[in-house]
């Protein structure tokens, strides 16, 4: 709470300083030189207009500089939240760009236990930034598509039980970083009765301070299973669209717009974005080639080649229909 109060105080002080600076300039009067002086009349507003005409404004530069400093202060305060959990923020570090991350021989020994516990290298995950950059594997045409400005908002729902904290928070950071703010209504974390202590108060305190009002935590009092847990998340959602995801995912830029656009066209549609792979041992992002998501009659998910008419269209940005009973 102390760190949050410091952030609020710094915000208020900086806003007051900026407002005072602008008011001071606005109140300045023209300075007229006495006869015989070699100065010309100087008017601050005229000077600002002149600077603007030449592509710059001293006032604007000063305000932007002040806001930049304020942003740095706030970021350092927020970054301290992750450090207290032994985690890292920022776009650099191990695994940057979706490349394989590695551990030293000493770290490899420490990683063995957590790896067996979670089924992936959770120790390595703690060494990878919550904000790491990953490659954009979308076809070129997908990046050129334009979408309506009035797309519906989405509630992103993550279901987890005894997941590594770093993996959950990377999912949250990735969703916030790569979903346009006007389209992201909220993120809901549904805890299906986890046992891990770090998933209780530490998780809740972090998301409440890091993303106040944006992230909600729903906790089941007993183990409900995946479907019931999803229903609990859906009950808590207030967005026009709900999206259900595992709590060990990372999003790329531009993922939300095509999903929301298709649903806006027909609200009965169920959309599944193209899913690449994150390798469990080194967190490398591995591209999956164009494929449709199908289900066997036993409801096992599988990747299958798109139907012939999709290939014949020659447009990789087109959606691919689900296939059932393969």
CSV table of C-alpha atoms in Angstrom, one decimal:
chain,number,residue,atom,x,y,z
A,1,UNK,CA,0.0,0.0,0.0
A,2,UNK,CA,2.9,2.4,0.8
A,3,UNK,CA,4.3,2.0,-2.7
A,4,UNK,CA,0.8,2.6,-4.3
A,5,UNK,CA,0.5,5.8,-2.2
A,6,UNK,CA,3.9,7.0,-3.3
A,7,UNK,CA,2.8,6.5,-7.0
A,8,UNK,CA,-0.4,8.5,-6.3
A,9,UNK,CA,1.5,11.3,-4.6
A,10,UNK,CA,4.0,11.5,-7.4
A,11,UNK,CA,1.2,11.6,-10.0
A,12,UNK,CA,-0.6,14.5,-8.2
A,13,UNK,CA,2.6,16.5,-7.7
A,14,UNK,CA,3.7,16.1,-11.4
A,15,UNK,CA,0.3,17.0,-12.7
A,16,UNK,CA,0.3,20.1,-10.4
A,17,UNK,CA,3.7,21.0,-11.7
A,18,UNK,CA,2.7,20.7,-15.4
A,19,UNK,CA,-0.5,22.7,-14.8
A,20,UNK,CA,1.5,25.4,-13.0
A,21,UNK,CA,4.0,25.6,-15.8
A,22,UNK,CA,1.3,26.0,-18.4
A,23,UNK,CA,-0.6,28.6,-16.4
A,24,UNK,CA,2.7,30.6,-15.8
A,25,UNK,CA,3.3,30.8,-19.5
A,26,UNK,CA,-0.3,31.7,-20.2
A,27,UNK,CA,-0.1,34.6,-17.7
A,28,UNK,CA,3.1,36.1,-19.1
A,29,UNK,CA,2.7,39.6,-20.6
A,30,UNK,CA,4.4,41.1,-23.7
A,31,UNK,CA,7.7,42.7,-22.9
A,32,UNK,CA,8.2,45.9,-24.8
A,33,UNK,CA,11.7,47.3,-25.1
A,34,UNK,CA,12.5,50.9,-24.2
A,35,UNK,CA,13.3,53.4,-26.9
A,36,UNK,CA,16.9,53.0,-28.0
A,37,UNK,CA,17.0,49.3,-27.1
A,38,UNK,CA,17.8,46.8,-29.8
A,39,UNK,CA,15.2,44.3,-28.7
A,40,UNK,CA,11.9,43.6,-30.4
A,41,UNK,CA,8.5,43.0,-28.8
A,42,UNK,CA,8.3,39.5,-27.4
A,43,UNK,CA,4.9,37.7,-26.8
A,44,UNK,CA,5.0,34.2,-25.5
A,45,UNK,CA,2.0,33.0,-27.5
A,46,UNK,CA,3.4,34.5,-30.7
A,47,UNK,CA,6.6,32.7,-30.0
A,48,UNK,CA,4.8,29.4,-29.4
A,49,UNK,CA,2.9,29.9,-32.7
A,50,UNK,CA,6.2,30.6,-34.5
A,51,UNK,CA,7.8,27.5,-33.0
A,52,UNK,CA,4.8,25.4,-33.9
A,53,UNK,CA,5.0,26.7,-37.5
A,54,UNK,CA,8.5,25.5,-37.6
A,55,UNK,CA,7.6,22.0,-36.4
A,56,UNK,CA,8.2,22.3,-32.7
A,57,UNK,CA,6.9,23.9,-29.5
A,58,UNK,CA,8.9,24.6,-26.4
A,59,UNK,CA,5.8,24.2,-24.2
A,60,UNK,CA,4.9,20.9,-25.9
A,61,UNK,CA,8.4,19.7,-25.5
A,62,UNK,CA,8.5,20.6,-21.8
A,63,UNK,CA,5.2,18.9,-21.1
A,64,UNK,CA,6.2,15.8,-23.0
A,65,UNK,CA,9.5,15.7,-21.1
A,66,UNK,CA,7.7,16.0,-17.8
A,67,UNK,CA,5.2,13.3,-18.8
A,68,UNK,CA,8.1,11.0,-19.9
A,69,UNK,CA,9.8,11.5,-16.5
A,70,UNK,CA,6.5,10.8,-14.8
A,71,UNK,CA,6.0,7.6,-16.8
A,72,UNK,CA,9.5,6.4,-15.8
A,73,UNK,CA,8.8,7.0,-12.1
A,74,UNK,CA,5.5,5.1,-12.3
A,75,UNK,CA,7.0,2.3,-14.2
A,76,UNK,CA,9.8,1.9,-11.7
A,77,UNK,CA,7.3,1.7,-8.9
A,78,UNK,CA,5.2,-0.9,-10.7
A,79,UNK,CA,8.3,-2.9,-11.7
A,80,UNK,CA,9.1,-3.2,-8.1
A,81,UNK,CA,6.0,-5.3,-7.6
A,82,UNK,CA,7.4,-8.0,-9.8
A,83,UNK,CA,10.8,-7.8,-8.2
A,84,UNK,CA,9.3,-8.6,-4.9
A,85,UNK,CA,8.0,-11.9,-6.4
A,86,UNK,CA,11.4,-12.6,-7.9
A,87,UNK,CA,10.1,-11.9,-11.4
A,88,UNK,CA,11.1,-9.6,-14.2
A,89,UNK,CA,9.4,-7.0,-16.4
A,90,UNK,CA,10.5,-5.3,-19.6
A,91,UNK,CA,10.9,-6.5,-23.3
A,92,UNK,CA,14.5,-7.8,-23.1
A,93,UNK,CA,16.2,-10.6,-21.3
A,94,UNK,CA,16.1,-14.4,-21.9
A,95,UNK,CA,13.7,-15.7,-24.5
A,96,UNK,CA,13.4,-12.3,-26.2
A,97,UNK,CA,11.8,-12.6,-29.6
A,98,UNK,CA,10.5,-16.0,-28.8
A,99,UNK,CA,13.9,-17.6,-29.0
A,100,UNK,CA,14.9,-20.5,-26.7
A,101,UNK,CA,15.9,-19.5,-23.2
A,102,UNK,CA,18.7,-21.2,-21.4
A,103,UNK,CA,20.0,-21.8,-17.9
A,104,UNK,CA,23.5,-22.1,-16.5
A,105,UNK,CA,24.6,-25.6,-15.3
A,106,UNK,CA,24.1,-24.5,-11.7
A,107,UNK,CA,20.6,-23.3,-12.5
A,108,UNK,CA,19.8,-26.5,-14.4
A,109,UNK,CA,20.2,-28.4,-11.1
A,110,UNK,CA,17.8,-26.1,-9.3
A,111,UNK,CA,15.3,-26.4,-12.2
A,112,UNK,CA,14.8,-30.2,-12.0
A,113,UNK,CA,12.3,-30.3,-9.1
A,114,UNK,CA,9.9,-27.5,-10.4
A,115,UNK,CA,10.1,-29.0,-13.9
A,116,UNK,CA,8.7,-32.4,-12.7
A,117,UNK,CA,6.1,-30.6,-10.6
A,118,UNK,CA,4.6,-28.4,-13.4
A,119,UNK,CA,5.4,-30.4,-16.5
A,120,UNK,CA,7.3,-27.4,-17.9
A,121,UNK,CA,10.5,-25.5,-16.9
A,122,UNK,CA,8.9,-23.2,-14.3
A,123,UNK,CA,12.3,-22.2,-12.9
A,124,UNK,CA,13.4,-21.0,-16.3
A,125,UNK,CA,10.0,-19.2,-16.7
A,126,UNK,CA,11.0,-17.0,-13.6
A,127,UNK,CA,14.1,-15.9,-15.5
A,128,UNK,CA,12.0,-14.8,-18.6
A,129,UNK,CA,10.4,-11.3,-18.6
A,130,UNK,CA,6.7,-11.1,-18.1
A,131,UNK,CA,6.7,-8.7,-21.1
A,132,UNK,CA,9.0,-10.6,-23.4
A,133,UNK,CA,8.6,-10.0,-27.1
A,134,UNK,CA,7.5,-12.9,-29.4
A,135,UNK,CA,7.5,-13.2,-33.2
A,136,UNK,CA,4.5,-12.2,-35.3
A,137,UNK,CA,3.8,-15.2,-37.5
A,138,UNK,CA,0.7,-13.8,-39.1
A,139,UNK,CA,0.5,-13.9,-42.9
A,140,UNK,CA,1.3,-10.6,-44.5
A,141,UNK,CA,-2.2,-10.1,-45.7
A,142,UNK,CA,-3.6,-10.5,-42.2
A,143,UNK,CA,-1.4,-7.5,-41.1
A,144,UNK,CA,-2.9,-5.3,-43.8
A,145,UNK,CA,-6.6,-5.9,-43.0
A,146,UNK,CA,-8.6,-3.1,-41.6
A,147,UNK,CA,-11.4,-3.4,-39.0
A,148,UNK,CA,-14.3,-1.4,-37.8
A,149,UNK,CA,-13.8,1.0,-34.9
A,150,UNK,CA,-16.9,-0.2,-33.0
A,151,UNK,CA,-15.8,-3.7,-32.3
A,152,UNK,CA,-17.3,-5.3,-29.2
A,153,UNK,CA,-15.2,-5.5,-26.0
A,154,UNK,CA,-13.9,-8.8,-24.8
A,155,UNK,CA,-13.5,-10.3,-21.3
A,156,UNK,CA,-10.5,-12.6,-21.3
A,157,UNK,CA,-10.9,-15.6,-18.9
A,158,UNK,CA,-7.9,-17.6,-17.7
A,159,UNK,CA,-8.6,-20.9,-15.8
A,160,UNK,CA,-5.8,-22.3,-13.6
A,161,UNK,CA,-5.1,-24.7,-10.8
A,162,UNK,CA,-1.6,-24.9,-9.2
A,163,UNK,CA,0.0,-23.2,-12.3
A,164,UNK,CA,3.4,-21.5,-11.9
A,165,UNK,CA,2.8,-17.8,-10.9
A,166,UNK,CA,5.3,-16.5,-13.5
A,167,UNK,CA,3.4,-18.3,-16.3
A,168,UNK,CA,0.0,-16.9,-15.1
A,169,UNK,CA,1.4,-13.4,-14.9
A,170,UNK,CA,3.1,-13.6,-18.3
A,171,UNK,CA,-0.3,-14.6,-19.8
A,172,UNK,CA,-1.9,-11.5,-18.1
A,173,UNK,CA,0.9,-9.1,-19.2
A,174,UNK,CA,0.8,-10.5,-22.7
A,175,UNK,CA,-3.0,-10.0,-23.0
A,176,UNK,CA,-2.7,-6.4,-21.7
A,177,UNK,CA,0.3,-5.6,-23.9
A,178,UNK,CA,-1.2,-7.0,-27.1
A,179,UNK,CA,-4.9,-6.2,-26.8
A,180,UNK,CA,-6.1,-2.7,-27.8
A,181,UNK,CA,-7.2,-1.0,-24.5
A,182,UNK,CA,-10.6,0.0,-26.0
A,183,UNK,CA,-11.3,-3.7,-26.8
A,184,UNK,CA,-10.2,-5.2,-23.5
A,185,UNK,CA,-13.0,-5.0,-21.0
A,186,UNK,CA,-11.3,-7.1,-18.2
A,187,UNK,CA,-9.2,-10.1,-17.4
A,188,UNK,CA,-10.7,-12.7,-15.1
A,189,UNK,CA,-8.5,-15.2,-13.3
A,190,UNK,CA,-10.5,-18.3,-12.2
A,191,UNK,CA,-8.6,-20.3,-9.5
A,192,UNK,CA,-10.1,-23.8,-9.4
A,193,UNK,CA,-9.1,-24.3,-5.7
A,194,UNK,CA,-5.3,-24.2,-6.0
A,195,UNK,CA,-3.1,-25.3,-3.1
A,196,UNK,CA,-0.1,-23.1,-3.9
A,197,UNK,CA,0.4,-20.2,-1.4
A,198,UNK,CA,1.9,-17.9,-4.1
A,199,UNK,CA,-1.4,-18.1,-6.0
A,200,UNK,CA,-3.3,-16.7,-3.1
A,201,UNK,CA,-2.4,-13.4,-1.5
A,202,UNK,CA,0.8,-12.7,-3.6
A,203,UNK,CA,-1.1,-13.1,-6.9
A,204,UNK,CA,-4.1,-11.1,-5.8
A,205,UNK,CA,-2.0,-8.3,-4.4
A,206,UNK,CA,0.1,-8.1,-7.5
A,207,UNK,CA,-2.7,-7.8,-10.0
A,208,UNK,CA,-4.7,-5.4,-7.8
A,209,UNK,CA,-1.8,-3.0,-7.7
A,210,UNK,CA,-0.4,-3.6,-11.2
A,211,UNK,CA,-3.7,-3.5,-13.0
A,212,UNK,CA,-6.2,-2.0,-10.6
A,213,UNK,CA,-9.8,-2.5,-11.8
A,214,UNK,CA,-8.8,-4.4,-14.9
A,215,UNK,CA,-8.0,-7.9,-13.5
A,216,UNK,CA,-10.5,-9.8,-11.3
A,217,UNK,CA,-9.8,-13.0,-9.3
A,218,UNK,CA,-12.5,-15.6,-8.9
A,219,UNK,CA,-11.8,-18.4,-6.5
A,220,UNK,CA,-13.7,-21.7,-6.4
A,221,UNK,CA,-14.2,-23.1,-2.9
A,222,UNK,CA,-13.7,-26.6,-4.2
A,223,UNK,CA,-12.2,-28.2,-7.3
A,224,UNK,CA,-14.9,-27.8,-10.0
A,225,UNK,CA,-13.1,-28.9,-13.1
A,226,UNK,CA,-12.4,-27.1,-16.4
A,227,UNK,CA,-16.0,-26.6,-17.6
A,228,UNK,CA,-17.5,-25.5,-14.3
A,229,UNK,CA,-14.6,-23.2,-13.7
A,230,UNK,CA,-15.2,-21.6,-17.1
A,231,UNK,CA,-18.8,-21.1,-16.3
A,232,UNK,CA,-17.8,-19.3,-13.1
A,233,UNK,CA,-15.6,-17.0,-15.1
A,234,UNK,CA,-18.4,-16.4,-17.6
A,235,UNK,CA,-20.7,-15.4,-14.7
A,236,UNK,CA,-18.2,-12.8,-13.6
A,237,UNK,CA,-17.6,-11.4,-17.1
A,238,UNK,CA,-19.2,-8.1,-18.1
A,239,UNK,CA,-17.8,-7.8,-21.7
A,240,UNK,CA,-19.9,-8.3,-24.8
A,241,UNK,CA,-17.6,-11.2,-25.8
A,242,UNK,CA,-16.0,-13.8,-23.6
A,243,UNK,CA,-12.7,-15.5,-24.5
A,244,UNK,CA,-11.5,-18.6,-22.6
A,245,UNK,CA,-7.8,-19.4,-22.5
A,246,UNK,CA,-5.4,-21.6,-20.6
A,247,UNK,CA,-3.3,-19.6,-18.1
A,248,UNK,CA,0.0,-20.5,-20.0
A,249,UNK,CA,-0.4,-18.5,-23.2
A,250,UNK,CA,1.2,-15.5,-24.9
A,251,UNK,CA,-0.6,-13.2,-27.4
A,252,UNK,CA,0.7,-11.5,-30.5
A,253,UNK,CA,-0.3,-8.1,-31.8
A,254,UNK,CA,-3.5,-8.1,-33.8
A,255,UNK,CA,-5.0,-11.3,-32.4
A,256,UNK,CA,-8.2,-9.7,-31.0
A,257,UNK,CA,-9.5,-7.6,-34.0
A,258,UNK,CA,-10.2,-10.5,-36.4
A,259,UNK,CA,-11.8,-12.6,-33.6
A,260,UNK,CA,-14.1,-9.7,-32.6
A,261,UNK,CA,-14.9,-8.8,-36.2
A,262,UNK,CA,-16.1,-12.3,-37.0
A,263,UNK,CA,-18.3,-12.4,-33.9
A,264,UNK,CA,-19.7,-8.9,-34.7
A,265,UNK,CA,-20.8,-10.3,-38.1
A,266,UNK,CA,-22.5,-13.2,-36.4
A,267,UNK,CA,-22.8,-13.5,-32.7
A,268,UNK,CA,-23.5,-17.2,-32.9
A,269,UNK,CA,-20.0,-17.9,-34.0
A,270,UNK,CA,-17.3,-19.6,-31.9
A,271,UNK,CA,-13.9,-18.5,-32.9
A,272,UNK,CA,-10.6,-20.2,-32.2
A,273,UNK,CA,-7.4,-18.1,-33.0
A,274,UNK,CA,-4.5,-19.8,-34.7
A,275,UNK,CA,-2.3,-21.3,-32.0
A,276,UNK,CA,1.4,-21.7,-32.2
A,277,UNK,CA,3.4,-23.7,-29.7
A,278,UNK,CA,5.5,-22.6,-26.7
A,279,UNK,CA,8.0,-25.4,-26.0
A,280,UNK,CA,7.9,-26.6,-22.4
A,281,UNK,CA,11.7,-27.0,-21.9
A,282,UNK,CA,13.0,-23.6,-23.2
A,283,UNK,CA,9.9,-21.5,-23.9
A,284,UNK,CA,10.7,-21.1,-27.6
A,285,UNK,CA,7.8,-20.0,-29.7
A,286,UNK,CA,7.3,-22.5,-32.5
A,287,UNK,CA,5.2,-21.7,-35.5
A,288,UNK,CA,2.5,-24.1,-36.6
A,289,UNK,CA,1.7,-24.1,-40.2
A,290,UNK,CA,-1.8,-23.3,-41.5
A,291,UNK,CA,-4.2,-25.8,-40.0
A,292,UNK,CA,-7.8,-26.3,-39.0
A,293,UNK,CA,-8.7,-27.3,-35.4
A,294,UNK,CA,-10.8,-30.5,-35.5
A,295,UNK,CA,-12.2,-32.9,-33.0
A,296,UNK,CA,-12.6,-36.6,-33.1
A,297,UNK,CA,-15.8,-38.3,-32.1
A,298,UNK,CA,-14.1,-38.8,-28.7
A,299,UNK,CA,-13.7,-35.0,-28.6
A,300,UNK,CA,-10.0,-35.1,-28.7
A,301,UNK,CA,-8.6,-31.9,-30.3
A,302,UNK,CA,-6.4,-32.3,-33.4
A,303,UNK,CA,-4.8,-30.2,-36.0
A,304,UNK,CA,-5.7,-31.1,-39.6
A,305,UNK,CA,-5.0,-29.7,-43.0
A,306,UNK,CA,-7.6,-27.0,-44.1
A,307,UNK,CA,-10.2,-28.2,-46.7
A,308,UNK,CA,-9.5,-28.0,-50.4
A,309,UNK,CA,-11.8,-25.0,-51.0
A,310,UNK,CA,-9.7,-23.0,-48.5
A,311,UNK,CA,-6.5,-23.8,-50.3
A,312,UNK,CA,-8.1,-23.1,-53.7
A,313,UNK,CA,-9.0,-19.6,-52.5
A,314,UNK,CA,-5.3,-18.7,-52.2
A,315,UNK,CA,-5.9,-16.3,-49.3
A,316,UNK,CA,-4.2,-17.3,-46.0
A,317,UNK,CA,-6.1,-14.6,-44.1
A,318,UNK,CA,-9.5,-16.3,-44.7
A,319,UNK,CA,-11.0,-18.2,-41.7
A,320,UNK,CA,-11.0,-22.0,-41.6
A,321,UNK,CA,-14.1,-23.8,-40.4
A,322,UNK,CA,-14.0,-26.3,-37.6
A,323,UNK,CA,-14.1,-29.9,-38.5
A,324,UNK,CA,-15.9,-32.5,-36.3
A,325,UNK,CA,-15.7,-36.2,-36.4
A,326,UNK,CA,-12.4,-36.7,-38.2
